[in-house]
Amino acid sequence: MNKSKQLGKRNRRDMAILFLPAMLCIAAVVVFPLAYSLILSFTDTNLRSQGLGDFVGLKNYITALTDECFRKSIFTTLKYTVVSVVFELCIGYLIAALLNRVGRGRELFFSIIIVPMMISCVAVGMIWRLLLHPELGIVNYVIECLGGTGRAWYGDASLALGTLIFIDVWQETPYMSLLILAGLVSLPKDPYEAAIIEGANGVQTFFRITLPLMKPTLIVATLLRAIGALKTYDLVYVVTKGGPGVSTEVMTYNIYKQAYQYLNTGRAAAMSYILLLIVMAISVFFVKMSRRE
């Protein structure tokens, strides 16, 4: 009995030693930055002076929430997220359903489709910035050849956000297709065989079998893409830099401006935690939905 206890203690000690480097790395790259930025959010720290500023309590949070530009960036971020994720979910499901019906060559088709997902977001932004250039871009050239009129796709306030959404959908839809296809492939065959025997048509089969069985997968896919869309920064920076005006200024870009243009790191930290709270609230909502399903 004593030997087994000693062996158990030794195993726990060995496991602790093995986990220690990983825990130290997590503390260095996650816990410490989160704790330090939380402290910053309650001070008036700026990059014009060294060290921490004076404690100001909730002033940075109140200032951020009463700032019209930041509130507009919250609305822009939510609009960008909802529209892009809905399009990616619908188009991604359609592509995944078509690929699921393909017998031979599925891997080849999917290898071609996921190419946009493999390109870095900065490169994608540069590519589409050139393609959509109002004077040199091939998109306007084709439109004019067909008798239409070219547009300033990212230079017009009424079109810029839609242009960013289109680019995001182009790049991220393959990721959604990959997740959904994995769910479709893993569905059981028995319910479909029973539906065929009962004489159910395609629409009934989709709404009564496929959709209920796919709900957990769809919820997880939507959550992952929603988190990614809420944190979008590089695409906005490369293509529009928040313009024209502030029509495409999302929360992350507004935080960047506060920290590195206006040098208000304390307020930027507070804005970052507001964004974190929004992401956490959405994540909790989807996790509860997933558990209920």
Short mmCIF file of C-alpha atoms in Angstrom, two decimals:
data_model
loop_
_atom_site.label_atom_id
_atom_site.label_comp_id
_atom_site.label_asym_id
_atom_site.label_seq_id
_atom_site.Cartn_x
_atom_site.Cartn_y
_atom_site.Cartn_z
CA MET A 1 0.00 0.00 0.00
CA ASN A 2 2.82 2.38 0.92
CA LYS A 3 4.61 1.51 -2.30
CA SER A 4 1.52 2.33 -4.36
CA LYS A 5 1.16 5.69 -2.58
CA GLN A 6 4.82 6.48 -3.18
CA LEU A 7 4.43 5.48 -6.81
CA GLY A 8 1.36 7.71 -7.16
CA LYS A 9 3.19 10.67 -5.63
CA ARG A 10 6.15 10.07 -7.94
CA ASN A 11 3.87 9.96 -10.99
CA ARG A 12 2.17 13.20 -9.98
CA ARG A 13 5.55 14.84 -9.41
CA ASP A 14 6.79 13.66 -12.81
CA MET A 15 3.64 14.97 -14.48
CA ALA A 16 4.06 18.32 -12.76
CA ILE A 17 7.64 18.54 -13.97
CA LEU A 18 6.56 17.72 -17.53
CA PHE A 19 3.75 20.29 -17.46
CA LEU A 20 5.87 23.04 -15.87
CA PRO A 21 7.51 24.35 -19.11
CA ALA A 22 4.14 24.55 -20.87
CA MET A 23 2.55 26.34 -17.92
CA LEU A 24 5.42 28.82 -17.78
CA CYS A 25 5.02 29.52 -21.50
CA ILE A 26 1.27 30.06 -21.10
CA ALA A 27 1.88 32.39 -18.17
CA ALA A 28 4.47 34.35 -20.18
CA VAL A 29 2.45 34.79 -23.39
CA VAL A 30 -1.14 34.84 -22.05
CA VAL A 31 -1.55 35.44 -18.32
CA PHE A 32 1.04 38.20 -17.87
CA PRO A 33 -0.06 40.30 -20.91
CA LEU A 34 -3.72 40.01 -19.84
CA ALA A 35 -2.95 41.03 -16.27
CA TYR A 36 -0.66 43.88 -17.32
CA SER A 37 -3.14 45.25 -19.87
CA LEU A 38 -5.90 45.07 -17.24
CA ILE A 39 -3.78 47.21 -14.93
CA LEU A 40 -3.09 49.62 -17.81
CA SER A 41 -6.81 50.02 -18.46
CA PHE A 42 -7.26 51.65 -15.03
CA THR A 43 -4.45 54.18 -15.52
CA ASP A 44 -3.77 57.17 -17.78
CA THR A 45 -0.62 55.56 -19.16
CA ASN A 46 0.63 56.88 -22.50
CA LEU A 47 3.68 56.31 -24.66
CA ARG A 48 4.94 59.87 -24.11
CA SER A 49 6.18 58.98 -20.61
CA GLN A 50 7.83 56.00 -19.00
CA GLY A 51 6.20 53.60 -16.60
CA LEU A 52 2.60 53.38 -15.46
CA GLY A 53 0.46 56.48 -15.27
CA ASP A 54 -1.80 57.54 -12.43
CA PHE A 55 -4.75 55.43 -11.36
CA VAL A 56 -7.98 56.80 -12.88
CA GLY A 57 -10.45 54.00 -12.08
CA LEU A 58 -13.15 53.46 -14.68
CA LYS A 59 -12.50 56.74 -16.51
CA ASN A 60 -10.99 55.02 -19.57
CA TYR A 61 -14.00 52.70 -19.88
CA ILE A 62 -16.48 55.55 -19.48
CA THR A 63 -14.59 57.71 -21.98
CA ALA A 64 -14.49 54.87 -24.49
CA LEU A 65 -18.19 54.08 -24.19
CA THR A 66 -19.14 57.76 -24.51
CA ASP A 67 -16.84 58.30 -27.51
CA GLU A 68 -19.00 58.49 -30.64
CA CYS A 69 -16.22 57.11 -32.88
CA PHE A 70 -15.70 54.07 -30.67
CA ARG A 71 -19.43 53.40 -30.40
CA LYS A 72 -19.70 53.61 -34.18
CA SER A 73 -16.77 51.20 -34.49
CA ILE A 74 -18.67 48.73 -32.28
CA PHE A 75 -21.68 48.95 -34.59
CA THR A 76 -19.43 48.61 -37.67
CA THR A 77 -17.71 45.56 -36.17
CA LEU A 78 -20.99 43.84 -35.34
CA LYS A 79 -22.40 44.60 -38.80
CA TYR A 80 -19.24 43.31 -40.45
CA THR A 81 -19.31 40.17 -38.32
CA VAL A 82 -22.99 39.31 -38.78
CA VAL A 83 -23.10 39.86 -42.55
CA SER A 84 -19.81 38.11 -43.33
CA VAL A 85 -20.51 35.10 -41.08
CA VAL A 86 -24.04 34.63 -42.49
CA PHE A 87 -22.74 34.65 -46.08
CA GLU A 88 -19.84 32.34 -45.19
CA LEU A 89 -22.18 29.92 -43.43
CA CYS A 90 -24.66 29.75 -46.32
CA ILE A 91 -22.10 29.56 -49.12
CA GLY A 92 -19.86 27.24 -47.09
CA TYR A 93 -22.74 24.85 -46.47
CA LEU A 94 -23.63 24.84 -50.17
CA ILE A 95 -20.04 24.06 -51.17
CA ALA A 96 -19.72 21.37 -48.48
CA ALA A 97 -23.00 19.74 -49.58
CA LEU A 98 -21.84 19.66 -53.20
CA LEU A 99 -18.46 18.21 -52.23
CA ASN A 100 -20.18 15.62 -50.04
CA ARG A 101 -22.02 14.35 -53.13
CA VAL A 102 -18.82 14.07 -55.17
CA GLY A 103 -17.44 10.55 -55.26
CA ARG A 104 -14.15 10.61 -57.10
CA GLY A 105 -11.94 13.68 -57.11
CA ARG A 106 -13.31 15.24 -53.92
CA GLU A 107 -9.80 15.82 -52.59
CA LEU A 108 -8.76 17.60 -55.81
CA PHE A 109 -11.77 19.92 -55.77
CA PHE A 110 -11.32 20.73 -52.11
CA SER A 111 -7.59 21.39 -52.58
CA ILE A 112 -8.49 24.01 -55.16
CA ILE A 113 -11.24 25.57 -53.07
CA ILE A 114 -9.12 26.04 -49.92
CA VAL A 115 -6.41 28.02 -51.74
CA PRO A 116 -7.78 31.43 -50.55
CA MET A 117 -7.70 30.21 -46.96
CA MET A 118 -4.01 29.34 -47.27
CA ILE A 119 -2.99 32.88 -48.31
CA SER A 120 -2.14 35.35 -45.56
CA CYS A 121 -4.70 38.05 -44.88
CA VAL A 122 -2.23 40.81 -45.74
CA ALA A 123 -1.50 39.25 -49.12
CA VAL A 124 -5.23 38.82 -49.79
CA GLY A 125 -5.81 42.48 -48.95
CA MET A 126 -3.03 43.60 -51.31
CA ILE A 127 -4.31 41.37 -54.12
CA TRP A 128 -7.87 42.66 -53.90
CA ARG A 129 -6.70 46.25 -53.44
CA LEU A 130 -5.00 45.98 -56.84
CA LEU A 131 -7.88 44.09 -58.47
CA LEU A 132 -10.40 46.68 -57.26
CA HIS A 133 -8.26 49.74 -57.98
CA PRO A 134 -10.57 52.39 -59.52
CA GLU A 135 -8.18 53.14 -62.42
CA LEU A 136 -5.79 50.19 -62.74
CA GLY A 137 -7.91 47.32 -61.42
CA ILE A 138 -9.10 44.54 -63.69
CA VAL A 139 -12.57 44.48 -62.06
CA ASN A 140 -13.47 47.98 -63.26
CA TYR A 141 -11.87 47.23 -66.62
CA VAL A 142 -14.13 44.21 -67.14
CA ILE A 143 -17.20 46.18 -66.00
CA GLU A 144 -16.41 48.98 -68.44
CA CYS A 145 -15.84 46.50 -71.27
CA LEU A 146 -19.34 45.14 -70.60
CA GLY A 147 -20.78 48.64 -70.83
CA GLY A 148 -20.98 49.41 -67.13
CA THR A 149 -19.38 52.08 -64.99
CA GLY A 150 -16.43 51.39 -62.72
CA ARG A 151 -16.68 52.14 -59.01
CA ALA A 152 -14.32 53.29 -56.30
CA TRP A 153 -14.86 50.05 -54.40
CA TYR A 154 -12.87 50.94 -51.29
CA GLY A 155 -12.89 54.71 -51.81
CA ASP A 156 -16.67 55.15 -51.57
CA ALA A 157 -18.13 55.20 -48.06
CA SER A 158 -21.26 53.40 -49.26
CA LEU A 159 -19.25 50.55 -50.82
CA ALA A 160 -16.13 50.19 -48.66
CA LEU A 161 -17.59 48.04 -45.88
CA GLY A 162 -19.35 45.80 -48.39
CA THR A 163 -16.06 45.42 -50.26
CA LEU A 164 -14.29 44.29 -47.07
CA ILE A 165 -17.10 41.83 -46.36
CA PHE A 166 -16.79 40.42 -49.89
CA ILE A 167 -13.03 39.93 -49.49
CA ASP A 168 -13.50 38.27 -46.10
CA VAL A 169 -16.18 35.94 -47.50
CA TRP A 170 -13.90 35.06 -50.43
CA GLN A 171 -11.06 34.11 -48.10
CA GLU A 172 -12.85 32.50 -45.15
CA THR A 173 -15.68 30.55 -46.83
CA PRO A 174 -13.35 27.56 -47.51
CA TYR A 175 -12.66 27.33 -43.77
CA MET A 176 -16.38 27.16 -43.09
CA SER A 177 -16.77 24.55 -45.86
CA LEU A 178 -14.04 22.42 -44.28
CA LEU A 179 -15.77 22.36 -40.90
CA ILE A 180 -19.22 21.69 -42.36
CA LEU A 181 -17.95 18.97 -44.70
CA ALA A 182 -16.37 17.20 -41.73
CA GLY A 183 -19.77 17.22 -40.04
CA LEU A 184 -21.63 16.00 -43.13
CA VAL A 185 -19.23 13.11 -43.69
CA SER A 186 -19.69 11.94 -40.08
CA LEU A 187 -23.52 11.85 -40.19
CA PRO A 188 -25.10 8.40 -39.62
CA LYS A 189 -26.69 6.68 -42.62
CA ASP A 190 -29.58 4.94 -40.83
CA PRO A 191 -31.90 8.00 -40.55
CA TYR A 192 -31.56 8.68 -44.29
CA GLU A 193 -32.34 5.08 -45.18
CA ALA A 194 -35.43 5.23 -42.96
CA ALA A 195 -36.47 8.53 -44.60
CA ILE A 196 -36.20 6.97 -48.06
CA ILE A 197 -38.38 4.05 -46.95
CA GLU A 198 -40.95 6.49 -45.53
CA GLY A 199 -41.00 8.41 -48.81
CA ALA A 200 -39.56 11.71 -47.52
CA ASN A 201 -38.41 14.18 -50.17
CA GLY A 202 -35.16 16.17 -50.18
CA VAL A 203 -36.57 19.22 -48.41
CA GLN A 204 -38.12 17.15 -45.62
CA THR A 205 -34.92 15.16 -45.22
CA PHE A 206 -32.88 18.35 -44.91
CA PHE A 207 -35.07 20.09 -42.31
CA ARG A 208 -35.97 17.01 -40.26
CA ILE A 209 -32.72 15.01 -40.36
CA THR A 210 -29.71 16.86 -41.75
CA LEU A 211 -30.22 20.24 -40.09
CA PRO A 212 -30.96 18.87 -36.58
CA LEU A 213 -27.95 16.54 -36.77
CA MET A 214 -25.71 19.33 -38.10
CA LYS A 215 -26.73 21.97 -35.56
CA PRO A 216 -23.79 21.35 -33.16
CA THR A 217 -21.30 21.54 -36.03
CA LEU A 218 -22.93 24.68 -37.45
CA ILE A 219 -22.92 26.34 -34.03
CA VAL A 220 -19.21 25.64 -33.52
CA ALA A 221 -18.32 26.78 -37.05
CA THR A 222 -20.33 29.98 -36.61
CA LEU A 223 -18.70 30.69 -33.24
CA LEU A 224 -15.16 30.24 -34.58
CA ARG A 225 -15.79 32.51 -37.56
CA ALA A 226 -17.60 35.10 -35.45
CA ILE A 227 -14.60 35.35 -33.11
CA GLY A 228 -12.28 35.71 -36.09
CA ALA A 229 -14.46 38.41 -37.68
CA LEU A 230 -14.71 40.38 -34.43
CA LYS A 231 -10.90 40.50 -34.25
CA THR A 232 -10.42 41.57 -37.88
CA TYR A 233 -7.64 44.13 -38.20
CA ASP A 234 -5.11 43.35 -40.92
CA LEU A 235 -7.62 43.34 -43.80
CA VAL A 236 -8.95 46.77 -42.74
CA TYR A 237 -5.43 48.14 -42.33
CA VAL A 238 -4.25 46.97 -45.74
CA VAL A 239 -7.33 47.82 -47.83
CA THR A 240 -9.03 50.89 -46.32
CA LYS A 241 -7.21 51.98 -43.14
CA GLY A 242 -10.63 52.57 -41.62
CA GLY A 243 -11.76 54.93 -44.38
CA PRO A 244 -13.23 56.64 -46.19
CA GLY A 245 -13.74 58.69 -43.06
CA VAL A 246 -14.56 56.13 -40.39
CA SER A 247 -16.94 54.01 -42.51
CA THR A 248 -14.82 50.85 -42.12
CA GLU A 249 -13.19 51.59 -38.78
CA VAL A 250 -13.72 48.42 -36.73
CA MET A 251 -12.94 48.14 -33.03
CA THR A 252 -9.47 46.68 -33.49
CA TYR A 253 -8.42 49.48 -35.83
CA ASN A 254 -9.83 52.09 -33.43
CA ILE A 255 -7.82 50.48 -30.62
CA TYR A 256 -4.70 50.59 -32.82
CA LYS A 257 -5.21 54.32 -33.45
CA GLN A 258 -5.62 55.06 -29.75
CA ALA A 259 -2.49 53.12 -28.84
CA TYR A 260 -0.04 54.02 -31.62
CA GLN A 261 -1.34 57.24 -33.18
CA TYR A 262 -2.74 59.06 -30.16
CA LEU A 263 -0.41 57.14 -27.77
CA ASN A 264 -3.19 56.60 -25.20
CA THR A 265 -2.26 53.08 -24.15
CA GLY A 266 -4.44 53.15 -21.04
CA ARG A 267 -7.58 53.96 -23.03
CA ALA A 268 -6.58 51.47 -25.73
CA ALA A 269 -6.27 48.76 -23.06
CA ALA A 270 -9.75 49.59 -21.79
CA MET A 271 -11.14 49.37 -25.33
CA SER A 272 -9.41 46.02 -25.75
CA TYR A 273 -11.17 44.69 -22.66
CA ILE A 274 -14.51 45.94 -23.95
CA LEU A 275 -13.85 43.96 -27.12
CA LEU A 276 -12.85 40.96 -25.00
CA LEU A 277 -16.12 41.18 -23.07
CA ILE A 278 -18.10 41.26 -26.32
CA VAL A 279 -16.24 38.20 -27.61
CA MET A 280 -16.77 36.38 -24.32
CA ALA A 281 -20.51 37.20 -24.29
CA ILE A 282 -20.95 35.87 -27.82
CA SER A 283 -18.88 32.78 -26.99
CA VAL A 284 -20.96 32.03 -23.88
CA PHE A 285 -24.15 32.41 -25.92
CA PHE A 286 -22.99 29.93 -28.56
CA VAL A 287 -21.60 27.49 -25.99
CA LYS A 288 -24.96 27.43 -24.20
CA MET A 289 -26.69 26.83 -27.51
CA SER A 290 -24.29 23.98 -28.27
CA ARG A 291 -24.87 22.33 -24.88
CA ARG A 292 -28.61 22.63 -25.27
CA GLU A 293 -28.41 20.95 -28.67
#
